[in-house]
Short mmCIF file of C-alpha atoms in Angstrom, two decimals:
data_model
loop_
_atom_site.label_atom_id
_atom_site.label_comp_id
_atom_site.label_asym_id
_atom_site.label_seq_id
_atom_site.Cartn_x
_atom_site.Cartn_y
_atom_site.Cartn_z
CA UNK A 1 0.00 0.00 0.00
CA UNK A 2 1.01 3.62 -0.56
CA UNK A 3 -0.03 6.58 1.58
CA UNK A 4 0.01 10.00 -0.09
CA UNK A 5 -1.22 13.08 1.77
CA UNK A 6 -3.49 11.01 3.98
CA UNK A 7 -4.88 9.03 1.05
CA UNK A 8 -4.29 5.27 0.98
CA UNK A 9 -3.77 3.36 -2.25
CA UNK A 10 -4.21 -0.36 -1.58
CA UNK A 11 -2.28 -2.84 -3.72
CA UNK A 12 -2.89 -6.43 -4.75
CA UNK A 13 -1.37 -7.78 -1.52
CA UNK A 14 -3.83 -5.75 0.56
CA UNK A 15 -7.01 -7.08 -1.04
CA UNK A 16 -7.55 -9.98 1.38
CA UNK A 17 -7.29 -7.57 4.31
CA UNK A 18 -9.64 -5.00 2.71
CA UNK A 19 -12.22 -7.65 1.83
CA UNK A 20 -12.13 -9.07 5.34
CA UNK A 21 -12.59 -5.85 7.34
CA UNK A 22 -14.20 -3.56 4.75
CA UNK A 23 -12.72 -0.55 3.00
CA UNK A 24 -13.63 2.16 5.54
CA UNK A 25 -12.44 0.04 8.49
CA UNK A 26 -9.23 -0.83 6.61
CA UNK A 27 -8.47 2.84 5.98
CA UNK A 28 -9.12 3.73 9.62
CA UNK A 29 -6.93 0.88 10.89
CA UNK A 30 -4.01 1.81 8.65
CA UNK A 31 -4.14 5.54 9.43
CA UNK A 32 -4.39 4.87 13.17
CA UNK A 33 -1.42 2.49 13.04
CA UNK A 34 0.71 4.83 10.93
CA UNK A 35 0.01 7.74 13.27
CA UNK A 36 1.90 5.86 15.97
CA UNK A 37 4.44 3.79 14.01
CA UNK A 38 7.01 4.28 11.26
CA UNK A 39 7.04 0.63 10.24
CA UNK A 40 4.73 -0.82 7.55
CA UNK A 41 1.20 -1.90 8.45
CA UNK A 42 1.06 -5.69 8.08
CA UNK A 43 -2.23 -7.34 9.00
CA UNK A 44 -1.87 -10.81 7.49
CA UNK A 45 0.44 -13.16 5.60
CA UNK A 46 -0.74 -11.80 2.23
CA UNK A 47 0.60 -8.36 3.13
CA UNK A 48 3.76 -9.85 4.68
CA UNK A 49 4.54 -11.79 1.49
CA UNK A 50 3.94 -8.61 -0.52
CA UNK A 51 6.27 -6.63 1.77
CA UNK A 52 9.02 -9.25 1.48
CA UNK A 53 8.46 -9.58 -2.29
CA UNK A 54 8.01 -13.34 -2.26
CA UNK A 55 5.08 -15.64 -2.98
CA UNK A 56 2.85 -16.45 -0.03
CA UNK A 57 3.47 -20.20 -0.29
CA UNK A 58 7.23 -19.51 -0.35
CA UNK A 59 6.83 -17.37 2.76
CA UNK A 60 5.27 -20.28 4.65
CA UNK A 61 7.91 -22.71 3.42
CA UNK A 62 10.83 -20.39 4.17
CA UNK A 63 9.67 -19.44 7.66
CA UNK A 64 8.97 -23.06 8.55
CA UNK A 65 12.32 -24.34 7.26
CA UNK A 66 14.57 -21.32 7.84
CA UNK A 67 17.01 -23.37 9.94
CA UNK A 68 18.12 -25.30 6.84
CA UNK A 69 19.11 -22.18 4.87
CA UNK A 70 22.34 -21.52 6.81
CA UNK A 71 25.99 -22.48 6.43
CA UNK A 72 28.93 -21.92 8.77
CA UNK A 73 31.80 -19.53 8.14
CA UNK A 74 34.88 -18.72 10.21
CA UNK A 75 36.51 -15.30 10.58
CA UNK A 76 39.67 -14.32 12.40
CA UNK A 77 39.21 -12.05 15.42
CA UNK A 78 41.55 -9.22 16.35
CA UNK A 79 43.17 -11.28 19.12
CA UNK A 80 43.98 -14.10 16.69
CA UNK A 81 41.18 -16.44 17.81
CA UNK A 82 38.39 -17.44 15.45
CA UNK A 83 34.69 -16.63 15.46
CA UNK A 84 32.18 -19.01 13.89
CA UNK A 85 29.39 -17.30 11.97
CA UNK A 86 26.09 -18.80 10.91
CA UNK A 87 25.43 -17.28 7.48
CA UNK A 88 22.12 -17.47 5.59
CA UNK A 89 22.12 -18.36 1.91
CA UNK A 90 21.43 -15.71 -0.75
CA UNK A 91 17.66 -16.28 -0.78
CA UNK A 92 17.09 -16.00 2.97
CA UNK A 93 19.64 -13.19 3.23
CA UNK A 94 17.67 -11.18 0.65
CA UNK A 95 14.48 -11.61 2.67
CA UNK A 96 16.28 -10.67 5.89
CA UNK A 97 17.71 -7.54 4.30
CA UNK A 98 14.18 -6.50 3.36
CA UNK A 99 13.09 -7.03 6.97
CA UNK A 100 16.07 -4.95 8.08
CA UNK A 101 15.37 -2.04 5.73
CA UNK A 102 11.57 -1.93 6.02
CA UNK A 103 11.04 -2.82 9.69
CA UNK A 104 14.08 -3.09 11.95
CA UNK A 105 15.79 0.11 10.81
CA UNK A 106 12.64 2.09 11.61
CA UNK A 107 12.26 0.91 15.21
CA UNK A 108 13.79 3.09 17.98
CA UNK A 109 17.09 2.06 19.57
CA UNK A 110 18.47 3.27 22.90
CA UNK A 111 20.82 6.25 22.81
CA UNK A 112 23.28 4.16 24.88
CA UNK A 113 23.69 1.56 22.12
CA UNK A 114 26.63 2.60 19.94
CA UNK A 115 27.07 -0.39 17.61
CA UNK A 116 25.04 -1.12 14.46
CA UNK A 117 23.56 2.36 14.34
CA UNK A 118 23.73 4.78 11.45
CA UNK A 119 26.08 7.65 12.26
CA UNK A 120 27.66 5.89 15.25
CA UNK A 121 31.38 5.15 15.16
CA UNK A 122 33.88 3.66 17.59
CA UNK A 123 34.44 7.21 18.87
CA UNK A 124 30.78 7.34 19.89
CA UNK A 125 31.39 4.45 22.25
CA UNK A 126 34.66 5.84 23.60
CA UNK A 127 34.04 9.59 23.89
CA UNK A 128 31.75 9.52 26.98
CA UNK A 129 34.53 7.79 28.96
CA UNK A 130 37.38 10.21 28.27
CA UNK A 131 39.26 11.54 31.28
CA UNK A 132 37.37 9.55 33.93
CA UNK A 133 39.07 8.29 37.10
CA UNK A 134 37.52 4.85 37.01
CA UNK A 135 36.55 2.62 34.11
CA UNK A 136 34.62 -0.66 34.17
CA UNK A 137 34.56 -2.94 31.12
CA UNK A 138 32.24 -5.94 30.97
CA UNK A 139 31.44 -8.54 28.34
CA UNK A 140 28.16 -10.46 28.01
CA UNK A 141 28.73 -14.22 27.69
CA UNK A 142 27.59 -15.82 24.41
CA UNK A 143 25.59 -12.73 23.57
CA UNK A 144 23.82 -13.79 20.36
CA UNK A 145 23.35 -17.40 21.49
CA UNK A 146 21.45 -16.15 24.53
CA UNK A 147 19.04 -14.00 22.52
CA UNK A 148 16.29 -16.57 22.22
CA UNK A 149 13.29 -16.88 19.92
CA UNK A 150 10.98 -15.58 22.66
CA UNK A 151 13.21 -12.57 23.37
CA UNK A 152 13.16 -11.65 19.69
CA UNK A 153 9.41 -12.10 19.42
CA UNK A 154 8.53 -10.22 22.61
CA UNK A 155 10.99 -7.36 22.05
CA UNK A 156 10.70 -6.83 18.30
CA UNK A 157 7.87 -8.62 16.51
CA UNK A 158 5.28 -8.53 19.30
CA UNK A 159 1.54 -7.87 19.04
CA UNK A 160 2.04 -4.14 19.53
CA UNK A 161 3.32 -4.05 15.94
CA UNK A 162 2.04 -7.23 14.29
CA UNK A 163 -0.70 -9.88 14.60
CA UNK A 164 0.65 -13.00 16.30
CA UNK A 165 0.95 -15.13 13.14
CA UNK A 166 2.87 -12.40 11.31
CA UNK A 167 5.12 -11.73 14.30
CA UNK A 168 5.93 -15.42 14.73
CA UNK A 169 6.78 -15.75 11.02
CA UNK A 170 9.09 -12.73 11.13
CA UNK A 171 10.81 -14.17 14.20
CA UNK A 172 11.24 -17.54 12.46
CA UNK A 173 12.82 -15.78 9.47
CA UNK A 174 15.37 -14.09 11.75
CA UNK A 175 16.24 -16.99 14.10
CA UNK A 176 17.96 -20.31 13.72
CA UNK A 177 17.52 -23.17 16.18
CA UNK A 178 15.51 -20.78 18.36
CA UNK A 179 18.37 -18.28 18.85
CA UNK A 180 19.71 -15.26 17.00
CA UNK A 181 22.32 -16.37 14.42
CA UNK A 182 25.54 -14.38 14.44
CA UNK A 183 26.02 -13.82 10.73
CA UNK A 184 22.51 -12.88 9.59
CA UNK A 185 22.07 -9.24 8.45
CA UNK A 186 19.10 -8.82 10.79
CA UNK A 187 20.84 -10.00 13.97
CA UNK A 188 22.80 -6.85 14.92
CA UNK A 189 19.72 -4.60 14.70
CA UNK A 190 17.59 -7.14 16.57
CA UNK A 191 20.19 -7.38 19.36
CA UNK A 192 19.95 -3.62 19.91
CA UNK A 193 16.15 -3.81 20.06
CA UNK A 194 16.24 -6.73 22.52
CA UNK A 195 18.65 -4.76 24.73
CA UNK A 196 16.72 -1.48 24.55
CA UNK A 197 14.92 -1.91 27.87
CA UNK A 198 18.19 -2.75 29.63
CA UNK A 199 20.06 0.11 27.96
CA UNK A 200 17.43 2.70 28.85
CA UNK A 201 16.93 1.52 32.43
CA UNK A 202 20.59 0.94 33.27
CA UNK A 203 21.62 4.09 31.42
CA UNK A 204 19.16 6.20 33.42
CA UNK A 205 20.42 4.61 36.66
CA UNK A 206 24.01 5.47 35.71
CA UNK A 207 23.00 9.02 34.83
CA UNK A 208 21.43 9.51 38.26
CA UNK A 209 24.76 8.45 39.80
CA UNK A 210 26.85 10.75 37.57
CA UNK A 211 28.22 7.83 35.57
CA UNK A 212 28.67 7.37 31.82
CA UNK A 213 27.37 4.20 30.17
CA UNK A 214 27.64 2.83 26.63
CA UNK A 215 27.15 -0.59 25.07
CA UNK A 216 28.88 -1.73 21.89
CA UNK A 217 27.26 -5.06 20.97
CA UNK A 218 28.22 -7.33 23.91
CA UNK A 219 30.77 -4.88 25.36
CA UNK A 220 29.46 -2.81 28.27
CA UNK A 221 31.46 0.19 29.50
CA UNK A 222 30.80 2.39 32.54
CA UNK A 223 33.01 5.22 33.78
CA UNK A 224 32.97 7.83 36.49
CA UNK A 225 34.88 9.47 39.30
CA UNK A 226 33.88 6.95 41.98
CA UNK A 227 34.80 3.24 42.39
CA UNK A 228 32.52 1.06 40.27
CA UNK A 229 32.10 -2.26 42.13
CA UNK A 230 28.43 -1.55 42.93
CA UNK A 231 27.88 -0.77 39.25
CA UNK A 232 29.13 -4.24 38.36
CA UNK A 233 26.69 -5.80 40.83
CA UNK A 234 23.80 -3.72 39.47
CA UNK A 235 24.52 -4.61 35.84
CA UNK A 236 25.05 -8.28 36.70
CA UNK A 237 21.72 -8.46 38.51
CA UNK A 238 19.78 -6.77 35.71
CA UNK A 239 21.35 -8.88 32.98
CA UNK A 240 20.78 -12.10 34.95
CA UNK A 241 17.05 -11.35 35.08
CA UNK A 242 17.10 -11.08 31.28
CA UNK A 243 18.88 -14.42 30.89
CA UNK A 244 22.37 -13.01 30.32
CA UNK A 245 25.55 -13.46 32.31
CA UNK A 246 28.65 -11.27 32.54
CA UNK A 247 31.91 -12.92 31.55
CA UNK A 248 33.99 -12.51 34.70
CA UNK A 249 37.17 -13.36 32.82
CA UNK A 250 36.65 -10.33 30.58
CA UNK A 251 35.59 -7.93 33.34
CA UNK A 252 38.15 -5.20 34.05
CA UNK A 253 38.27 -2.37 36.59
CA UNK A 254 40.77 0.20 35.29
CA UNK A 255 42.03 3.29 37.16
CA UNK A 256 43.17 6.50 35.48
CA UNK A 257 46.77 5.68 36.44
CA UNK A 258 46.67 2.72 34.01
CA UNK A 259 45.97 2.70 30.30
CA UNK A 260 42.21 2.92 29.83
CA UNK A 261 40.89 1.59 26.52
CA UNK A 262 37.36 1.31 25.16
CA UNK A 263 36.76 -0.83 22.06
CA UNK A 264 40.43 -0.51 21.15
CA UNK A 265 40.71 3.24 21.71
CA UNK A 266 42.70 4.84 24.51
CA UNK A 267 40.57 7.29 26.55
CA UNK A 268 42.78 8.43 29.46
CA UNK A 269 42.82 12.07 28.36
CA UNK A 270 41.52 12.14 24.80
CA UNK A 271 40.66 9.48 22.23
CA UNK A 272 43.70 7.85 20.67
CA UNK A 273 44.30 4.64 18.74
CA UNK A 274 46.01 1.97 20.83
CA UNK A 275 49.79 2.41 20.72
CA UNK A 276 50.41 -1.31 20.03
CA UNK A 277 48.10 -1.14 17.00
CA UNK A 278 49.97 1.86 15.62
CA UNK A 279 53.37 0.32 16.32
CA UNK A 280 52.49 -2.86 14.39
CA UNK A 281 51.05 -0.78 11.54
CA UNK A 282 54.13 1.45 11.35
CA UNK A 283 56.31 -1.65 11.21
CA UNK A 284 54.29 -3.20 8.39
CA UNK A 285 54.35 0.03 6.41
CA UNK A 286 58.09 0.49 6.98
CA UNK A 287 58.93 -2.92 5.47
CA UNK A 288 56.43 -2.39 2.67
CA UNK A 289 57.96 0.93 1.62
CA UNK A 290 61.62 -0.07 2.18
CA UNK A 291 61.54 -3.55 0.61
CA UNK A 292 59.29 -5.24 -1.95
CA UNK A 293 55.61 -5.60 -1.12
CA UNK A 294 55.54 -9.40 -1.43
CA UNK A 295 58.20 -10.04 1.22
CA UNK A 296 56.63 -7.43 3.53
CA UNK A 297 53.23 -9.04 3.08
CA UNK A 298 54.54 -12.53 3.89
CA UNK A 299 56.31 -11.41 7.07
CA UNK A 300 53.39 -9.34 8.38
CA UNK A 301 51.83 -10.65 11.59
CA UNK A 302 48.56 -8.82 10.96
CA UNK A 303 47.85 -10.11 7.44
CA UNK A 304 46.81 -13.67 6.65
CA UNK A 305 48.49 -14.63 3.39
CA UNK A 306 47.04 -17.53 1.41
CA UNK A 307 49.78 -19.36 -0.50
CA UNK A 308 47.21 -20.56 -3.04
CA UNK A 309 45.97 -17.07 -3.85
CA UNK A 310 47.04 -15.21 -6.98
CA UNK A 311 50.07 -13.15 -5.92
CA UNK A 312 48.95 -9.97 -7.70
CA UNK A 313 45.54 -10.11 -6.03
CA UNK A 314 47.15 -10.72 -2.65
CA UNK A 315 49.47 -7.72 -3.07
CA UNK A 316 46.58 -5.41 -3.93
CA UNK A 317 44.58 -6.76 -0.99
CA UNK A 318 47.53 -6.23 1.35
CA UNK A 319 48.13 -2.64 0.24
CA UNK A 320 44.41 -1.90 0.57
CA UNK A 321 44.47 -3.32 4.10
CA UNK A 322 47.36 -1.02 5.05
CA UNK A 323 45.56 1.96 3.52
CA UNK A 324 42.38 1.04 5.39
CA UNK A 325 44.19 0.72 8.71
CA UNK A 326 46.00 4.03 8.17
CA UNK A 327 42.72 5.73 7.29
CA UNK A 328 41.25 4.30 10.49
CA UNK A 329 44.05 5.88 12.55
CA UNK A 330 43.41 9.22 10.83
CA UNK A 331 39.69 8.92 11.45
CA UNK A 332 40.42 8.78 15.17
CA UNK A 333 43.44 11.13 15.06
CA UNK A 334 42.80 13.51 12.14
CA UNK A 335 45.78 15.74 13.06
CA UNK A 336 48.35 12.95 12.98
CA UNK A 337 50.77 14.32 10.35
CA UNK A 338 52.98 11.23 10.41
CA UNK A 339 50.17 8.91 9.31
CA UNK A 340 48.95 11.47 6.78
CA UNK A 341 52.32 11.19 5.02
CA UNK A 342 52.21 7.41 5.21
CA UNK A 343 48.73 7.34 3.68
CA UNK A 344 49.97 9.41 0.73
CA UNK A 345 52.96 7.10 0.19
CA UNK A 346 50.78 3.97 0.38
CA UNK A 347 48.22 5.39 -2.04
CA UNK A 348 50.96 6.26 -4.54
CA UNK A 349 52.47 2.79 -4.13
CA UNK A 350 49.10 1.16 -4.75
CA UNK A 351 48.62 3.16 -7.96
CA UNK A 352 52.14 2.25 -9.14
CA UNK A 353 51.61 -1.42 -8.30
CA UNK A 354 48.32 -1.59 -10.21
CA UNK A 355 50.01 0.04 -13.21
CA UNK A 356 52.93 -2.41 -13.06
CA UNK A 357 50.52 -5.36 -12.90
CA UNK A 358 48.58 -4.08 -15.93
CA UNK A 359 51.82 -3.58 -17.89
CA UNK A 360 53.06 -7.02 -16.95
CA UNK A 361 49.85 -8.69 -18.12
CA UNK A 362 49.84 -6.63 -21.33
CA UNK A 363 53.36 -7.64 -22.32
CA UNK A 364 52.77 -11.23 -21.27
CA UNK A 365 49.71 -11.35 -23.54
CA UNK A 366 51.67 -10.05 -26.50
#
């Protein structure tokens, strides 16, 4: 359906709904719903199929058998360990992206959630904690695995927004084995919506106690000018009631006399990129500029080189990774003249390398 200047134009997918409730009642229901919500009005499975741009019988089949449309993928984490992702196939992923763009992106998220939000960067998560005497960092255990089917349904696709059948189908399309799959395009946005009540309540509590609170996915950070042990107990209690547990092994109380970092950024006085990150990057760039790119790439500890990969493609990928990391440093530290010069040298080297590769292939061909 399309709403223009208060006038509703019903489409083919709306006809079952209009015939069931009558035209005047249908118009009144839609206008009343849209006056309170930014998401689409979806009354039945005909309209849901229309919204997701799939046939109604395919909607039933996909929602019923969504668990079978996933494969596993492994990515390397920053600390060298590996994270296993559960990735939907192209068909389910397309449907999930439609759910993300038409529904999830239009639902309100807490101001304290700094990940997976348009306009939010790592600085958004770090800035509130700059220059504080005490810093508390906590990590939620198995975050996505503990966001269950019922949490998703009750927090996101509940009867406030959708009839029960529609809400259950949407939840089925976004869950796998009754939990939120880490790897689906809908999961990050859903996690923020599930955590909204906690974020708002805990954030307001921190504000009353002159504390700063942010949450970046499963990373919770609180800072202030008073010791924070009671804050840990408060957060632990609230999360436990929701079915979450804090990872004690990854809980850190950090004083201003030590290096305080939030999502990889140092916040003792002002936001800076971690010195170890910059040191490793400077080292990689030094060898890249001083010697040939291939040998620098192979000796780098921060780049995973595949021996079976085409060497020219690997070189381009490596140079792009160095440029991306340097640009990241400059995003956080825009006045860093040293890295500005390095970025220029790397960009020039990339252009020269691409030209050399093209020349080499040209002369090889002839």
